[in-house]
């Protein structure tokens, strides 16, 4: 009865030898069974990654079986995923809302006015205002980030609000 030289495949030379011996066969098996569309080369590499991650658990005698099983399962998972994607694409998306066309138009016009008004602000006002209103930062946080006093931040935000009200009402 021959003595086992290795009880796992964590040794780099042994793993490299397994890769050279089985990588092309595994790729061909996956390619012939599932075709090129599901990227058999990628799944072959993933199977070897899983083999390396489980190298302490897999003996050299079981390595080929492990690789082919993992590769096959990866491809089957990809097939399932593609079926879900296809099914989702076939579901018609709702493209209607409960808003009236007048409301949608007014909303778009208001957003255009707001964007125009925001571009008319000074850089300092715009930065402070957007950090406060969009990102939800407090005045103290903004002051620390910009390296200015809290009062300066308050003044910039107040000035921005005042200018925005005037600009939006004018437009």
PDB file of C-alpha atoms in Angstrom:
ATOM      1  CA  UNK A   1       0.000   0.000   0.000  1.00  0.00           C
ATOM      2  CA  UNK A   2       1.655   3.267  -1.115  1.00  0.00           C
ATOM      3  CA  UNK A   3       2.022   5.983   1.465  1.00  0.00           C
ATOM      4  CA  UNK A   4       0.291   9.339   0.821  1.00  0.00           C
ATOM      5  CA  UNK A   5       2.807  12.115   0.299  1.00  0.00           C
ATOM      6  CA  UNK A   6       0.307  14.956   0.750  1.00  0.00           C
ATOM      7  CA  UNK A   7      -2.914  15.112   2.725  1.00  0.00           C
ATOM      8  CA  UNK A   8      -3.926  18.511   1.275  1.00  0.00           C
ATOM      9  CA  UNK A   9      -3.026  20.725  -1.661  1.00  0.00           C
ATOM     10  CA  UNK A  10      -1.941  23.905   0.121  1.00  0.00           C
ATOM     11  CA  UNK A  11       1.604  23.566  -1.109  1.00  0.00           C
ATOM     12  CA  UNK A  12       2.151  26.038  -3.949  1.00  0.00           C
ATOM     13  CA  UNK A  13       4.023  23.624  -6.246  1.00  0.00           C
ATOM     14  CA  UNK A  14       1.312  20.990  -5.897  1.00  0.00           C
ATOM     15  CA  UNK A  15      -1.435  23.543  -6.527  1.00  0.00           C
ATOM     16  CA  UNK A  16       0.378  24.855  -9.630  1.00  0.00           C
ATOM     17  CA  UNK A  17       0.734  21.318 -10.951  1.00  0.00           C
ATOM     18  CA  UNK A  18      -3.018  20.743 -10.428  1.00  0.00           C
ATOM     19  CA  UNK A  19      -3.783  23.998 -12.220  1.00  0.00           C
ATOM     20  CA  UNK A  20      -1.622  23.091 -15.204  1.00  0.00           C
ATOM     21  CA  UNK A  21      -3.063  19.604 -15.343  1.00  0.00           C
ATOM     22  CA  UNK A  22      -6.789  20.391 -14.972  1.00  0.00           C
ATOM     23  CA  UNK A  23      -7.402  24.021 -15.998  1.00  0.00           C
ATOM     24  CA  UNK A  24      -7.739  23.381 -19.736  1.00  0.00           C
ATOM     25  CA  UNK A  25      -9.896  20.285 -19.195  1.00  0.00           C
ATOM     26  CA  UNK A  26     -12.194  22.153 -16.796  1.00  0.00           C
ATOM     27  CA  UNK A  27     -12.499  25.087 -19.209  1.00  0.00           C
ATOM     28  CA  UNK A  28     -13.341  22.760 -22.093  1.00  0.00           C
ATOM     29  CA  UNK A  29     -15.893  20.866 -19.982  1.00  0.00           C
ATOM     30  CA  UNK A  30     -17.658  24.109 -18.998  1.00  0.00           C
ATOM     31  CA  UNK A  31     -17.438  25.491 -22.531  1.00  0.00           C
ATOM     32  CA  UNK A  32     -18.914  22.361 -24.141  1.00  0.00           C
ATOM     33  CA  UNK A  33     -21.661  22.012 -21.544  1.00  0.00           C
ATOM     34  CA  UNK A  34     -22.761  25.672 -21.238  1.00  0.00           C
ATOM     35  CA  UNK A  35     -21.259  27.580 -24.158  1.00  0.00           C
ATOM     36  CA  UNK A  36     -19.208  30.764 -24.353  1.00  0.00           C
ATOM     37  CA  UNK A  37     -22.016  33.117 -23.283  1.00  0.00           C
ATOM     38  CA  UNK A  38     -21.652  32.288 -19.572  1.00  0.00           C
ATOM     39  CA  UNK A  39     -17.868  32.877 -19.569  1.00  0.00           C
ATOM     40  CA  UNK A  40     -16.420  29.434 -18.805  1.00  0.00           C
ATOM     41  CA  UNK A  41     -12.883  30.813 -18.387  1.00  0.00           C
ATOM     42  CA  UNK A  42     -14.044  33.028 -15.533  1.00  0.00           C
ATOM     43  CA  UNK A  43     -15.884  30.153 -13.851  1.00  0.00           C
ATOM     44  CA  UNK A  44     -12.839  27.914 -14.250  1.00  0.00           C
ATOM     45  CA  UNK A  45     -10.720  30.510 -12.452  1.00  0.00           C
ATOM     46  CA  UNK A  46     -13.342  30.902  -9.721  1.00  0.00           C
ATOM     47  CA  UNK A  47     -13.313  27.133  -9.208  1.00  0.00           C
ATOM     48  CA  UNK A  48      -9.550  27.220  -8.677  1.00  0.00           C
ATOM     49  CA  UNK A  49      -9.937  30.122  -6.250  1.00  0.00           C
ATOM     50  CA  UNK A  50     -12.437  28.072  -4.251  1.00  0.00           C
ATOM     51  CA  UNK A  51     -10.035  25.134  -4.366  1.00  0.00           C
ATOM     52  CA  UNK A  52      -7.269  27.338  -2.968  1.00  0.00           C
ATOM     53  CA  UNK A  53      -9.591  28.680  -0.243  1.00  0.00           C
ATOM     54  CA  UNK A  54     -10.435  25.095   0.748  1.00  0.00           C
ATOM     55  CA  UNK A  55      -6.981  23.631   0.153  1.00  0.00           C
ATOM     56  CA  UNK A  56      -6.684  22.200   3.678  1.00  0.00           C
ATOM     57  CA  UNK A  57      -9.915  20.228   3.239  1.00  0.00           C
ATOM     58  CA  UNK A  58      -9.228  18.785  -0.223  1.00  0.00           C
ATOM     59  CA  UNK A  59      -6.831  15.926  -0.825  1.00  0.00           C
ATOM     60  CA  UNK A  60      -4.936  15.697  -4.130  1.00  0.00           C
ATOM     61  CA  UNK A  61      -6.998  12.651  -5.115  1.00  0.00           C
ATOM     62  CA  UNK A  62     -10.266  14.584  -4.685  1.00  0.00           C
ATOM     63  CA  UNK A  63      -9.064  17.844  -6.277  1.00  0.00           C
ATOM     64  CA  UNK A  64     -10.253  17.080  -9.821  1.00  0.00           C
ATOM     65  CA  UNK A  65     -13.708  16.049  -8.630  1.00  0.00           C
ATOM     66  CA  UNK A  66     -13.890  19.148  -6.418  1.00  0.00           C
ATOM     67  CA  UNK A  67     -12.936  21.454  -9.312  1.00  0.00           C
ATOM     68  CA  UNK A  68     -15.412  19.995 -11.772  1.00  0.00           C
ATOM     69  CA  UNK A  69     -18.241  20.006  -9.209  1.00  0.00           C
ATOM     70  CA  UNK A  70     -17.581  23.620  -8.201  1.00  0.00           C
ATOM     71  CA  UNK A  71     -17.211  24.720 -11.837  1.00  0.00           C
ATOM     72  CA  UNK A  72     -20.465  23.022 -12.797  1.00  0.00           C
ATOM     73  CA  UNK A  73     -22.288  24.567  -9.811  1.00  0.00           C
ATOM     74  CA  UNK A  74     -20.957  28.031 -10.649  1.00  0.00           C
ATOM     75  CA  UNK A  75     -22.260  27.706 -14.194  1.00  0.00           C
ATOM     76  CA  UNK A  76     -25.649  26.429 -12.979  1.00  0.00           C
ATOM     77  CA  UNK A  77     -25.891  29.399 -10.610  1.00  0.00           C
ATOM     78  CA  UNK A  78     -25.133  31.714 -13.507  1.00  0.00           C
ATOM     79  CA  UNK A  79     -27.869  30.044 -15.592  1.00  0.00           C
ATOM     80  CA  UNK A  80     -30.340  30.600 -12.742  1.00  0.00           C
ATOM     81  CA  UNK A  81     -29.260  34.217 -12.473  1.00  0.00           C
ATOM     82  CA  UNK A  82     -29.709  34.744 -16.211  1.00  0.00           C
ATOM     83  CA  UNK A  83     -33.231  33.292 -15.975  1.00  0.00           C
ATOM     84  CA  UNK A  84     -34.104  35.768 -13.207  1.00  0.00           C
ATOM     85  CA  UNK A  85     -32.693  38.641 -15.257  1.00  0.00           C
ATOM     86  CA  UNK A  86     -34.684  37.549 -18.300  1.00  0.00           C
ATOM     87  CA  UNK A  87     -37.868  37.172 -16.269  1.00  0.00           C
ATOM     88  CA  UNK A  88     -37.401  40.644 -14.782  1.00  0.00           C
ATOM     89  CA  UNK A  89     -36.814  42.159 -18.223  1.00  0.00           C
ATOM     90  CA  UNK A  90     -40.080  40.668 -19.451  1.00  0.00           C
ATOM     91  CA  UNK A  91     -42.115  42.308 -16.667  1.00  0.00           C
ATOM     92  CA  UNK A  92     -43.570  45.520 -17.979  1.00  0.00           C
ATOM     93  CA  UNK A  93     -42.530  48.442 -15.837  1.00  0.00           C
ATOM     94  CA  UNK A  94     -45.162  50.919 -14.730  1.00  0.00           C
ATOM     95  CA  UNK A  95     -44.668  54.220 -16.490  1.00  0.00           C
ATOM     96  CA  UNK A  96     -47.586  56.129 -15.043  1.00  0.00           C
ATOM     97  CA  UNK A  97     -47.957  58.332 -12.005  1.00  0.00           C
ATOM     98  CA  UNK A  98     -50.845  59.751 -10.048  1.00  0.00           C
ATOM     99  CA  UNK A  99     -49.736  63.314 -10.745  1.00  0.00           C
ATOM    100  CA  UNK A 100     -51.544  65.399 -13.278  1.00  0.00           C
ATOM    101  CA  UNK A 101     -49.623  66.616 -16.324  1.00  0.00           C
ATOM    102  CA  UNK A 102     -49.950  70.181 -15.013  1.00  0.00           C
ATOM    103  CA  UNK A 103     -48.275  69.191 -11.740  1.00  0.00           C
ATOM    104  CA  UNK A 104     -45.441  67.422 -13.558  1.00  0.00           C
ATOM    105  CA  UNK A 105     -44.901  70.481 -15.758  1.00  0.00           C
ATOM    106  CA  UNK A 106     -44.933  72.861 -12.784  1.00  0.00           C
ATOM    107  CA  UNK A 107     -42.496  70.621 -10.925  1.00  0.00           C
ATOM    108  CA  UNK A 108     -40.108  70.591 -13.886  1.00  0.00           C
ATOM    109  CA  UNK A 109     -40.348  74.373 -14.259  1.00  0.00           C
ATOM    110  CA  UNK A 110     -39.692  74.866 -10.558  1.00  0.00           C
ATOM    111  CA  UNK A 111     -36.670  72.545 -10.662  1.00  0.00           C
ATOM    112  CA  UNK A 112     -35.304  74.518 -13.622  1.00  0.00           C
ATOM    113  CA  UNK A 113     -35.768  77.752 -11.640  1.00  0.00           C
ATOM    114  CA  UNK A 114     -34.053  76.227  -8.627  1.00  0.00           C
ATOM    115  CA  UNK A 115     -31.079  75.043 -10.682  1.00  0.00           C
ATOM    116  CA  UNK A 116     -30.725  78.479 -12.259  1.00  0.00           C
ATOM    117  CA  UNK A 117     -30.948  80.144  -8.860  1.00  0.00           C
ATOM    118  CA  UNK A 118     -28.339  77.760  -7.410  1.00  0.00           C
ATOM    119  CA  UNK A 119     -25.900  78.607 -10.193  1.00  0.00           C
ATOM    120  CA  UNK A 120     -26.370  82.324  -9.419  1.00  0.00           C
ATOM    121  CA  UNK A 121     -25.155  81.852  -5.823  1.00  0.00           C
ATOM    122  CA  UNK A 122     -21.546  82.554  -4.934  1.00  0.00           C
ATOM    123  CA  UNK A 123     -19.358  79.489  -4.573  1.00  0.00           C
ATOM    124  CA  UNK A 124     -19.116  79.965  -0.812  1.00  0.00           C
ATOM    125  CA  UNK A 125     -22.896  80.277  -0.430  1.00  0.00           C
ATOM    126  CA  UNK A 126     -23.602  77.308  -2.705  1.00  0.00           C
ATOM    127  CA  UNK A 127     -21.166  75.014  -0.892  1.00  0.00           C
ATOM    128  CA  UNK A 128     -22.472  75.884   2.571  1.00  0.00           C
ATOM    129  CA  UNK A 129     -26.118  75.711   1.471  1.00  0.00           C
ATOM    130  CA  UNK A 130     -25.796  72.347  -0.291  1.00  0.00           C
ATOM    131  CA  UNK A 131     -23.786  70.817   2.543  1.00  0.00           C
ATOM    132  CA  UNK A 132     -26.522  71.875   4.953  1.00  0.00           C
ATOM    133  CA  UNK A 133     -29.655  71.148   2.932  1.00  0.00           C
ATOM    134  CA  UNK A 134     -28.609  68.241   0.718  1.00  0.00           C
ATOM    135  CA  UNK A 135     -26.014  66.420   2.812  1.00  0.00           C
ATOM    136  CA  UNK A 136     -27.742  67.275   6.116  1.00  0.00           C
ATOM    137  CA  UNK A 137     -24.609  68.558   7.834  1.00  0.00           C
ATOM    138  CA  UNK A 138     -24.899  70.811  10.858  1.00  0.00           C
ATOM    139  CA  UNK A 139     -23.426  74.316  10.862  1.00  0.00           C
ATOM    140  CA  UNK A 140     -20.614  73.247  13.197  1.00  0.00           C
ATOM    141  CA  UNK A 141     -19.647  70.330  10.903  1.00  0.00           C
ATOM    142  CA  UNK A 142     -19.598  72.617   7.866  1.00  0.00           C
ATOM    143  CA  UNK A 143     -17.464  75.136   9.732  1.00  0.00           C
ATOM    144  CA  UNK A 144     -14.920  72.440  10.623  1.00  0.00           C
ATOM    145  CA  UNK A 145     -14.820  71.104   7.058  1.00  0.00           C
ATOM    146  CA  UNK A 146     -14.414  74.542   5.489  1.00  0.00           C
ATOM    147  CA  UNK A 147     -12.104  75.909   8.195  1.00  0.00           C
ATOM    148  CA  UNK A 148     -14.330  78.885   9.012  1.00  0.00           C
ATOM    149  CA  UNK A 149     -16.410  79.994  11.997  1.00  0.00           C
ATOM    150  CA  UNK A 150     -19.939  78.792  12.691  1.00  0.00           C
ATOM    151  CA  UNK A 151     -21.192  82.375  12.314  1.00  0.00           C
ATOM    152  CA  UNK A 152     -19.655  82.558   8.822  1.00  0.00           C
ATOM    153  CA  UNK A 153     -21.480  79.353   7.860  1.00  0.00           C
ATOM    154  CA  UNK A 154     -24.770  80.728   9.204  1.00  0.00           C
ATOM    155  CA  UNK A 155     -24.252  83.963   7.270  1.00  0.00           C
ATOM    156  CA  UNK A 156     -23.520  82.072   4.031  1.00  0.00           C
ATOM    157  CA  UNK A 157     -26.586  79.842   4.392  1.00  0.00           C
ATOM    158  CA  UNK A 158     -28.825  82.786   5.338  1.00  0.00           C
ATOM    159  CA  UNK A 159     -27.506  84.775   2.372  1.00  0.00           C
ATOM    160  CA  UNK A 160     -28.069  81.814   0.052  1.00  0.00           C
ATOM    161  CA  UNK A 161     -31.673  81.374   1.230  1.00  0.00           C
ATOM    162  CA  UNK A 162     -32.390  85.079   0.800  1.00  0.00           C
ATOM    163  CA  UNK A 163     -30.896  85.115  -2.715  1.00  0.00           C
ATOM    164  CA  UNK A 164     -32.703  81.894  -3.699  1.00  0.00           C
ATOM    165  CA  UNK A 165     -36.076  83.300  -2.621  1.00  0.00           C
ATOM    166  CA  UNK A 166     -35.497  86.451  -4.647  1.00  0.00           C
ATOM    167  CA  UNK A 167     -34.212  84.646  -7.730  1.00  0.00           C
ATOM    168  CA  UNK A 168     -37.010  82.027  -7.767  1.00  0.00           C
ATOM    169  CA  UNK A 169     -39.709  84.667  -7.332  1.00  0.00           C
ATOM    170  CA  UNK A 170     -38.226  86.712 -10.204  1.00  0.00           C
ATOM    171  CA  UNK A 171     -38.124  83.742 -12.560  1.00  0.00           C
TER     172      UNK A 171
END
